[in-house]
Coordinates of C-alpha atoms in Angstrom, one line a residue:
X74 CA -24.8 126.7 -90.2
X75 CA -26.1 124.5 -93.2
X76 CA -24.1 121.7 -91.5
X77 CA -26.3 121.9 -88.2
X78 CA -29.2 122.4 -90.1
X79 CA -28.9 119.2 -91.6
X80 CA -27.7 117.3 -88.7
X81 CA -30.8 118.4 -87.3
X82 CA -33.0 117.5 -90.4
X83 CA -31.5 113.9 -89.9
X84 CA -31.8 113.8 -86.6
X85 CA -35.6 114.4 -86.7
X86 CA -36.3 112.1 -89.5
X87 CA -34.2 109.1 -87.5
X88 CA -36.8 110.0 -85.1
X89 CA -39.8 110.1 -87.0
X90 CA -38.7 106.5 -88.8
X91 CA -38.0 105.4 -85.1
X92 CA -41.6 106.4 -83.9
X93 CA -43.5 105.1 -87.2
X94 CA -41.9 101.2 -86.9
X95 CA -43.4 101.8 -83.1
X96 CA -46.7 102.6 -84.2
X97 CA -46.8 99.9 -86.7
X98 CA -45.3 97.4 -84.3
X99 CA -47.9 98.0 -81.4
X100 CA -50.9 98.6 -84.1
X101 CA -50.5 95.3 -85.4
X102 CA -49.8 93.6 -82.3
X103 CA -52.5 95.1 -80.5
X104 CA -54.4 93.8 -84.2
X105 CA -53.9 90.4 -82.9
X106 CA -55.2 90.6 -79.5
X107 CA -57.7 87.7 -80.1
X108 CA -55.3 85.2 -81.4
X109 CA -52.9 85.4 -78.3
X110 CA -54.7 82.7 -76.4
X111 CA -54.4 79.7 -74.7
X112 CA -57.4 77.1 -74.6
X113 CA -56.6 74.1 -71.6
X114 CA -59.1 71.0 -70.9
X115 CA -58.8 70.4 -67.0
X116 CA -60.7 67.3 -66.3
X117 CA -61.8 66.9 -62.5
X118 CA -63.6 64.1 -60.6
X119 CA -65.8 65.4 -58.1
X120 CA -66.3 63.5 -54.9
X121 CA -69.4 64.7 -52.0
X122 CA -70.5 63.3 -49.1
X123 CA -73.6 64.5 -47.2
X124 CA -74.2 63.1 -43.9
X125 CA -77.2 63.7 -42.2
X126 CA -78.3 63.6 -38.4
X127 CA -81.3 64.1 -36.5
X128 CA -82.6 64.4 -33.1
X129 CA -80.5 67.2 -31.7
X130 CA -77.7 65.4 -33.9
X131 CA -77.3 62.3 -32.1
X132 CA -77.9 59.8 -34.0
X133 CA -77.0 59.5 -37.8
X134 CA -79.2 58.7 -40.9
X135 CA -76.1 57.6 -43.2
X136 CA -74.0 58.8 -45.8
X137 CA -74.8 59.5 -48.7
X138 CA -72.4 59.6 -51.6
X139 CA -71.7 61.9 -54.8
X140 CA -69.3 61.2 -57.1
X141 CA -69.1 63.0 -61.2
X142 CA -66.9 63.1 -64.0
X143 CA -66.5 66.8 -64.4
X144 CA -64.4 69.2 -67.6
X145 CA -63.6 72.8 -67.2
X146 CA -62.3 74.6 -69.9
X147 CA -60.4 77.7 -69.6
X148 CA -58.9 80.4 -71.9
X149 CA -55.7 82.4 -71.1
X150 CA -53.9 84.7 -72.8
X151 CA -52.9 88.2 -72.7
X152 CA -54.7 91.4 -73.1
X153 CA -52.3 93.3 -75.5
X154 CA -54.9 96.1 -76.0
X155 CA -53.6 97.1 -72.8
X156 CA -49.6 97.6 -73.9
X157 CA -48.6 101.1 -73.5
X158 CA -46.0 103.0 -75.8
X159 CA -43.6 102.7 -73.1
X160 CA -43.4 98.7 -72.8
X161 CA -42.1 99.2 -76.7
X162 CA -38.4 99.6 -76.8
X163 CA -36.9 99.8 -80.6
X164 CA -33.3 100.2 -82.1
X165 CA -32.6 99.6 -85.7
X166 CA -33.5 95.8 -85.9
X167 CA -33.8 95.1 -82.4
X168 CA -37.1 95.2 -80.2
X169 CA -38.1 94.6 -76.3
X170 CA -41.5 93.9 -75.6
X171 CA -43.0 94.2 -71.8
X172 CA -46.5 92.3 -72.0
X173 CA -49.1 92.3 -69.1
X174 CA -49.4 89.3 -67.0
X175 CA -51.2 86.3 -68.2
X176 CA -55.0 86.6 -67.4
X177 CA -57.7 83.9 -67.4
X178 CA -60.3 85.5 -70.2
X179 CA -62.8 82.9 -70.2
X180 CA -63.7 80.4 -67.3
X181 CA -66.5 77.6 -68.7
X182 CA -67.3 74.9 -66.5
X183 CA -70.8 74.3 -67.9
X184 CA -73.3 71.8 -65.8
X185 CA -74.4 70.0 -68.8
X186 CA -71.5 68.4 -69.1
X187 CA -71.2 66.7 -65.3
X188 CA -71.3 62.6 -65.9
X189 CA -72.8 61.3 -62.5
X190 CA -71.2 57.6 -61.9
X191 CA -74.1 55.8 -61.1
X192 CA -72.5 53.0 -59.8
X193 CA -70.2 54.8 -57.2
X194 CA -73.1 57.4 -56.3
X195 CA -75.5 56.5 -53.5
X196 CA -77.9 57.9 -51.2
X197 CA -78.7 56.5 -47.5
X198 CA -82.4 55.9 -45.9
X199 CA -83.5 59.1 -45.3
X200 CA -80.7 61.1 -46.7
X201 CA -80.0 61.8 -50.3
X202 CA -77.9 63.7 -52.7
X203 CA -80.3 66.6 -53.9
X204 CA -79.4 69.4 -56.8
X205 CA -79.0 72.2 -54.0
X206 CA -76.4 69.5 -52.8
X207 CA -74.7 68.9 -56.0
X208 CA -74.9 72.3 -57.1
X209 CA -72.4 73.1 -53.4
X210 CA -70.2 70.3 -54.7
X211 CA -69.7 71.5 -57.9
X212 CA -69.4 75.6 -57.2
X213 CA -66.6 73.9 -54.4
X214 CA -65.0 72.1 -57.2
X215 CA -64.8 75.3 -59.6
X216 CA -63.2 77.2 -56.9
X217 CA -60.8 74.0 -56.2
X218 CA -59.7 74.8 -60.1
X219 CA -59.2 78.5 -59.9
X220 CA -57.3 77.7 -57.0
X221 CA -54.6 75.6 -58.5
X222 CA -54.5 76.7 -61.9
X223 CA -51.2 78.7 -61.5
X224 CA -49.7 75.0 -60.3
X225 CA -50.9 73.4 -63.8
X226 CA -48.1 74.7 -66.0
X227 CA -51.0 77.0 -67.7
X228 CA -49.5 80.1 -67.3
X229 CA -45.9 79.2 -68.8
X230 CA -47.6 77.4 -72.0
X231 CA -50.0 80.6 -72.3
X232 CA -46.7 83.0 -72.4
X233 CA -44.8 80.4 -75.2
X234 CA -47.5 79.8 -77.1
X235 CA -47.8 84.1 -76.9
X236 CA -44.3 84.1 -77.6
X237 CA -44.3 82.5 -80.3
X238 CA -47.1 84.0 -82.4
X239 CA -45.6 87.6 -82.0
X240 CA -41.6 86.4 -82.7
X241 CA -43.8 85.2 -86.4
X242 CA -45.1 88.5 -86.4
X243 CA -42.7 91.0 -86.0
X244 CA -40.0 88.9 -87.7
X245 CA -41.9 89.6 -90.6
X246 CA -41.8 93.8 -89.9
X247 CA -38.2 93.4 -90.3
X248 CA -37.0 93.1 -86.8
X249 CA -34.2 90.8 -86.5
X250 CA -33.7 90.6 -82.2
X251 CA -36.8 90.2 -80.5
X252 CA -37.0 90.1 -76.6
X253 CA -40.6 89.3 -75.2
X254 CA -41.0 89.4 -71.7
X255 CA -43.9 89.6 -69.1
X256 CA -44.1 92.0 -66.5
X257 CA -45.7 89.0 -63.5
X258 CA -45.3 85.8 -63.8
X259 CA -48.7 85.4 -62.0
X260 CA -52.1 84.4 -63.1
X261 CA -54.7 87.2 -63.1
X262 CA -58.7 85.9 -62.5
X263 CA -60.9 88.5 -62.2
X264 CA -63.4 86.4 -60.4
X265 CA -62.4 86.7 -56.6
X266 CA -63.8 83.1 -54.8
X267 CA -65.6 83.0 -52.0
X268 CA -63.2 82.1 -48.8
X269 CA -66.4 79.7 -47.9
X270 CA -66.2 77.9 -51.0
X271 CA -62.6 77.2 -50.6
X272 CA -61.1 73.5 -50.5
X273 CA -59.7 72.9 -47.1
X274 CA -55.6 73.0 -46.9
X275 CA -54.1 69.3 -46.1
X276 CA -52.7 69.5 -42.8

């Protein structure tokens, strides 16, 4: 009887030690939710035409032309605030991590920073670039972004550079075999774009 008592003892404290390097794992993890980001510079050039017709549309006015040096900045990373107890797998030395998908956390694509090319940019006799005009070109060119982001590489630098901050991390707790993986391989935007402002597909 004393025997089984004290297998039992040892068996609940082996699961208490279990479940307190879990909740220190996860709290300090979750700790460093701000410091698992990615910042990328996307440069774009933006290229408009407007071309204008009158009299029932028959007879043009010319084209006019819009063309800007544009920079988007945009920060990825992971939301670890959002890992559950179950994406935490621990045994002795060893841990398994399950993050959530990469998500795009800040978007910035601020008009102050549009450089319109003079030289290139012109506007025909009756027909010229207004700010309702480059304002279209621009919200067209944001969306163009968001749309190919997940072609840029961003979401595979976002996970190693996430990677490799938490292998730092909980190589100091103690744990000698880390496994990090990420439950999509997708790129989450919360922003959903408007199907009107999308770029047309290349035939």
């Amino acid at each position: 009887m004393k025997r089984l008592i004290l297998i039992s003892i040892s068996i609940v404290l082996l699961l208490g030690c279990k479940e307190d390097k879990r909740y220190l794992a996860v709290s300090k993890i979750k700790s460093t939710c701000a410091l698992a980001t990615t910042e990328t510079i996307i440069d774009k050039v933006v290229i408009g035409y407007k071309d204008k017709r009158t009299f029932f549309r028959l007879f043009a006015l010319g084209e006019a032309t819009y063309l800007a040096e544009t920079e988007a900045t945009i920060k990825t990373g992971v939301r670890l605030e959002d890992i559950m107890p179950e994406d935490v797998t621990i045994e002795g030395d060893r841990i398994e991590l399950r993050l959530p998908a990469i998500e795009v956390l800040n978007f910035d694509y601020p008009f102050e920073s549009v450089r319109v090319n003079e030289v290139a940019s012109r506007n025909a006799l009756f027909n010229s670039v207004t700010v309702e005009d480059e304002e279209t070109f621009l919200r067209m060119a944001e969306s163009d972004i968001r749309k190919h982001l997940e072609y840029t590489g961003i979401v595979k630098q976002t996970q190693e550079n996430v990677r490799s901050m938490l292998m730092g991390i909980l190589t100091q707790l103690g744990f000698e075999e880390i496994y990090i993986s990420f439950k999509s391989d997708e790129l989450i935007q919360q922003i959903v774009i408007p199907q009107e402002l999308l770029p047309e597909e290349d035939d």
